[in-house]
PDB file of C-alpha atoms in Angstrom:
ATOM      1  CA  UNK A   1      17.660  -6.836  -8.486  1.00  0.00           C
ATOM      2  CA  UNK A   2      15.203  -8.747  -6.302  1.00  0.00           C
ATOM      3  CA  UNK A   3      11.931  -6.873  -5.848  1.00  0.00           C
ATOM      4  CA  UNK A   4       9.162  -7.500  -3.340  1.00  0.00           C
ATOM      5  CA  UNK A   5       6.966  -8.899  -6.139  1.00  0.00           C
ATOM      6  CA  UNK A   6       9.489 -11.664  -6.887  1.00  0.00           C
ATOM      7  CA  UNK A   7       9.840 -12.922  -3.322  1.00  0.00           C
ATOM      8  CA  UNK A   8       8.449 -16.263  -2.216  1.00  0.00           C
ATOM      9  CA  UNK A   9       5.237 -16.477  -0.185  1.00  0.00           C
ATOM     10  CA  UNK A  10       7.202 -17.238   2.975  1.00  0.00           C
ATOM     11  CA  UNK A  11       9.432 -14.209   2.447  1.00  0.00           C
ATOM     12  CA  UNK A  12       6.340 -12.043   1.953  1.00  0.00           C
ATOM     13  CA  UNK A  13       4.927 -13.292   5.250  1.00  0.00           C
ATOM     14  CA  UNK A  14       8.175 -12.521   7.079  1.00  0.00           C
ATOM     15  CA  UNK A  15       8.337  -9.021   5.593  1.00  0.00           C
ATOM     16  CA  UNK A  16       4.695  -8.389   6.471  1.00  0.00           C
ATOM     17  CA  UNK A  17       5.207  -9.608  10.047  1.00  0.00           C
ATOM     18  CA  UNK A  18       8.280  -7.407  10.325  1.00  0.00           C
ATOM     19  CA  UNK A  19       6.242  -4.439   9.115  1.00  0.00           C
ATOM     20  CA  UNK A  20       3.406  -5.127  11.595  1.00  0.00           C
ATOM     21  CA  UNK A  21       5.894  -5.475  14.452  1.00  0.00           C
ATOM     22  CA  UNK A  22       7.714  -2.331  13.310  1.00  0.00           C
ATOM     23  CA  UNK A  23       4.501  -0.342  13.585  1.00  0.00           C
ATOM     24  CA  UNK A  24       3.979  -1.796  17.052  1.00  0.00           C
ATOM     25  CA  UNK A  25       7.526  -0.771  17.999  1.00  0.00           C
ATOM     26  CA  UNK A  26       7.008   2.744  16.635  1.00  0.00           C
ATOM     27  CA  UNK A  27       3.797   3.017  18.631  1.00  0.00           C
ATOM     28  CA  UNK A  28       5.575   1.821  21.777  1.00  0.00           C
ATOM     29  CA  UNK A  29       8.365   4.364  21.288  1.00  0.00           C
ATOM     30  CA  UNK A  30       5.845   7.175  20.767  1.00  0.00           C
ATOM     31  CA  UNK A  31       3.804   6.141  23.821  1.00  0.00           C
ATOM     32  CA  UNK A  32       6.839   5.991  26.086  1.00  0.00           C
ATOM     33  CA  UNK A  33       8.567   9.087  24.710  1.00  0.00           C
ATOM     34  CA  UNK A  34       5.434  11.215  25.004  1.00  0.00           C
ATOM     35  CA  UNK A  35       4.357   9.529  28.277  1.00  0.00           C
ATOM     36  CA  UNK A  36       0.921   8.855  26.788  1.00  0.00           C
ATOM     37  CA  UNK A  37      -1.768   6.914  28.655  1.00  0.00           C
ATOM     38  CA  UNK A  38      -2.485   4.919  25.471  1.00  0.00           C
ATOM     39  CA  UNK A  39      -0.701   1.567  24.994  1.00  0.00           C
ATOM     40  CA  UNK A  40       2.003   1.565  22.341  1.00  0.00           C
ATOM     41  CA  UNK A  41       0.479  -1.293  20.320  1.00  0.00           C
ATOM     42  CA  UNK A  42      -2.768   0.709  20.012  1.00  0.00           C
ATOM     43  CA  UNK A  43      -0.843   3.694  18.659  1.00  0.00           C
ATOM     44  CA  UNK A  44       1.044   1.377  16.307  1.00  0.00           C
ATOM     45  CA  UNK A  45      -2.222  -0.144  15.084  1.00  0.00           C
ATOM     46  CA  UNK A  46      -3.639   3.327  14.426  1.00  0.00           C
ATOM     47  CA  UNK A  47      -0.498   4.235  12.468  1.00  0.00           C
ATOM     48  CA  UNK A  48      -0.778   0.997  10.492  1.00  0.00           C
ATOM     49  CA  UNK A  49      -4.419   1.803   9.717  1.00  0.00           C
ATOM     50  CA  UNK A  50      -3.340   5.257   8.516  1.00  0.00           C
ATOM     51  CA  UNK A  51      -0.717   3.639   6.291  1.00  0.00           C
ATOM     52  CA  UNK A  52      -3.380   1.304   4.878  1.00  0.00           C
ATOM     53  CA  UNK A  53      -5.677   4.252   4.146  1.00  0.00           C
ATOM     54  CA  UNK A  54      -2.871   6.162   2.442  1.00  0.00           C
ATOM     55  CA  UNK A  55      -1.686   3.123   0.450  1.00  0.00           C
ATOM     56  CA  UNK A  56      -4.512   0.589  -0.075  1.00  0.00           C
ATOM     57  CA  UNK A  57      -2.126  -1.730  -1.930  1.00  0.00           C
ATOM     58  CA  UNK A  58      -0.231  -2.129   1.333  1.00  0.00           C
ATOM     59  CA  UNK A  59      -3.394  -3.393   3.028  1.00  0.00           C
ATOM     60  CA  UNK A  60      -3.911  -5.938   0.244  1.00  0.00           C
ATOM     61  CA  UNK A  61      -0.302  -7.094   0.612  1.00  0.00           C
ATOM     62  CA  UNK A  62      -0.644  -7.619   4.379  1.00  0.00           C
ATOM     63  CA  UNK A  63      -4.101  -9.258   4.171  1.00  0.00           C
ATOM     64  CA  UNK A  64      -2.928 -12.892   3.719  1.00  0.00           C
ATOM     65  CA  UNK A  65      -0.481 -12.563   6.614  1.00  0.00           C
ATOM     66  CA  UNK A  66      -3.075 -11.028   8.907  1.00  0.00           C
ATOM     67  CA  UNK A  67      -5.568 -13.768   8.002  1.00  0.00           C
ATOM     68  CA  UNK A  68      -2.917 -16.355   8.841  1.00  0.00           C
ATOM     69  CA  UNK A  69      -2.330 -14.724  12.226  1.00  0.00           C
ATOM     70  CA  UNK A  70      -6.072 -14.681  12.936  1.00  0.00           C
ATOM     71  CA  UNK A  71      -6.419 -18.363  12.025  1.00  0.00           C
ATOM     72  CA  UNK A  72      -3.893 -19.240  14.722  1.00  0.00           C
ATOM     73  CA  UNK A  73      -4.940 -16.635  17.278  1.00  0.00           C
ATOM     74  CA  UNK A  74      -5.788 -19.297  19.851  1.00  0.00           C
ATOM     75  CA  UNK A  75      -2.065 -20.072  20.199  1.00  0.00           C
ATOM     76  CA  UNK A  76      -1.558 -16.594  21.652  1.00  0.00           C
ATOM     77  CA  UNK A  77      -3.861 -17.465  24.568  1.00  0.00           C
ATOM     78  CA  UNK A  78      -1.652 -20.335  25.770  1.00  0.00           C
ATOM     79  CA  UNK A  79       0.806 -18.056  27.648  1.00  0.00           C
ATOM     80  CA  UNK A  80      -2.120 -16.232  29.242  1.00  0.00           C
ATOM     81  CA  UNK A  81      -3.612 -19.522  30.386  1.00  0.00           C
ATOM     82  CA  UNK A  82      -0.292 -20.576  31.900  1.00  0.00           C
ATOM     83  CA  UNK A  83      -0.124 -17.230  33.719  1.00  0.00           C
ATOM     84  CA  UNK A  84      -3.596 -17.749  35.147  1.00  0.00           C
ATOM     85  CA  UNK A  85      -2.726 -21.237  36.371  1.00  0.00           C
ATOM     86  CA  UNK A  86       0.519 -20.018  37.939  1.00  0.00           C
ATOM     87  CA  UNK A  87      -1.480 -17.495  40.006  1.00  0.00           C
ATOM     88  CA  UNK A  88      -4.134 -19.950  41.129  1.00  0.00           C
ATOM     89  CA  UNK A  89      -3.721 -18.845  44.759  1.00  0.00           C
ATOM     90  CA  UNK A  90      -4.786 -15.298  43.830  1.00  0.00           C
ATOM     91  CA  UNK A  91      -7.816 -16.747  42.064  1.00  0.00           C
ATOM     92  CA  UNK A  92      -8.776 -18.562  45.241  1.00  0.00           C
ATOM     93  CA  UNK A  93      -8.572 -15.379  47.299  1.00  0.00           C
ATOM     94  CA  UNK A  94     -10.448 -13.062  44.976  1.00  0.00           C
ATOM     95  CA  UNK A  95     -12.017 -15.413  42.453  1.00  0.00           C
ATOM     96  CA  UNK A  96     -15.583 -14.193  43.015  1.00  0.00           C
ATOM     97  CA  UNK A  97     -14.597 -10.554  42.485  1.00  0.00           C
ATOM     98  CA  UNK A  98     -12.568 -11.431  39.378  1.00  0.00           C
ATOM     99  CA  UNK A  99     -15.455 -13.464  37.952  1.00  0.00           C
ATOM    100  CA  UNK A 100     -17.908 -10.619  38.614  1.00  0.00           C
ATOM    101  CA  UNK A 101     -15.559  -8.164  36.916  1.00  0.00           C
ATOM    102  CA  UNK A 102     -15.085 -10.502  33.967  1.00  0.00           C
ATOM    103  CA  UNK A 103     -18.800 -11.152  33.460  1.00  0.00           C
ATOM    104  CA  UNK A 104     -19.730  -7.496  34.029  1.00  0.00           C
ATOM    105  CA  UNK A 105     -17.104  -6.165  31.635  1.00  0.00           C
ATOM    106  CA  UNK A 106     -18.123  -8.706  28.988  1.00  0.00           C
ATOM    107  CA  UNK A 107     -21.774  -7.672  29.244  1.00  0.00           C
ATOM    108  CA  UNK A 108     -20.834  -3.985  29.077  1.00  0.00           C
ATOM    109  CA  UNK A 109     -18.558  -4.558  26.070  1.00  0.00           C
ATOM    110  CA  UNK A 110     -21.299  -6.474  24.222  1.00  0.00           C
ATOM    111  CA  UNK A 111     -23.848  -3.760  25.024  1.00  0.00           C
ATOM    112  CA  UNK A 112     -21.460  -1.002  23.901  1.00  0.00           C
ATOM    113  CA  UNK A 113     -20.762  -2.840  20.644  1.00  0.00           C
ATOM    114  CA  UNK A 114     -24.457  -3.455  19.974  1.00  0.00           C
ATOM    115  CA  UNK A 115     -25.405   0.156  20.742  1.00  0.00           C
ATOM    116  CA  UNK A 116     -22.591   1.430  18.537  1.00  0.00           C
ATOM    117  CA  UNK A 117     -23.742  -0.817  15.704  1.00  0.00           C
ATOM    118  CA  UNK A 118     -27.360   0.322  16.063  1.00  0.00           C
ATOM    119  CA  UNK A 119     -26.276   3.972  16.225  1.00  0.00           C
ATOM    120  CA  UNK A 120     -24.132   3.659  13.102  1.00  0.00           C
ATOM    121  CA  UNK A 121     -26.912   1.816  11.280  1.00  0.00           C
ATOM    122  CA  UNK A 122     -29.272   4.689  12.059  1.00  0.00           C
ATOM    123  CA  UNK A 123     -26.731   7.307  10.999  1.00  0.00           C
ATOM    124  CA  UNK A 124     -26.072   5.574   7.695  1.00  0.00           C
ATOM    125  CA  UNK A 125     -29.749   4.842   7.077  1.00  0.00           C
ATOM    126  CA  UNK A 126     -29.191   1.094   6.902  1.00  0.00           C
ATOM    127  CA  UNK A 127     -32.237  -0.751   8.163  1.00  0.00           C
ATOM    128  CA  UNK A 128     -30.658  -4.189   7.755  1.00  0.00           C
ATOM    129  CA  UNK A 129     -33.032  -5.240   4.963  1.00  0.00           C
ATOM    130  CA  UNK A 130     -30.353  -6.003   2.397  1.00  0.00           C
ATOM    131  CA  UNK A 131     -27.653  -8.674   2.875  1.00  0.00           C
TER     132      UNK A 131
END
């Protein structure tokens, strides 16, 4: 009998990708069935995190696949760039407003992340002295 441990590296990656996409699908089904205002992939990611917390070995198994996805993350922005170029006329009409929204939301997101980090550092008593 062929077990998961005896599979090739490529087969492991395919199984891990299938598992990640399955969690995304489950999240999408839950979001649509319950008519939730939360995107399905976010629900799926939360469920995957719960699975990792319940079974840490699962997180270790998926780690190489997730690192591979992150190394090639820039490829996922190509379709978005094509979409932006195909709607260039909309950019011309409301480009200033879109740019203001983009810059403003980026500044707010950075500030929220920094404040969250500072707040958590204070709660945990970490003063940042140690590496």
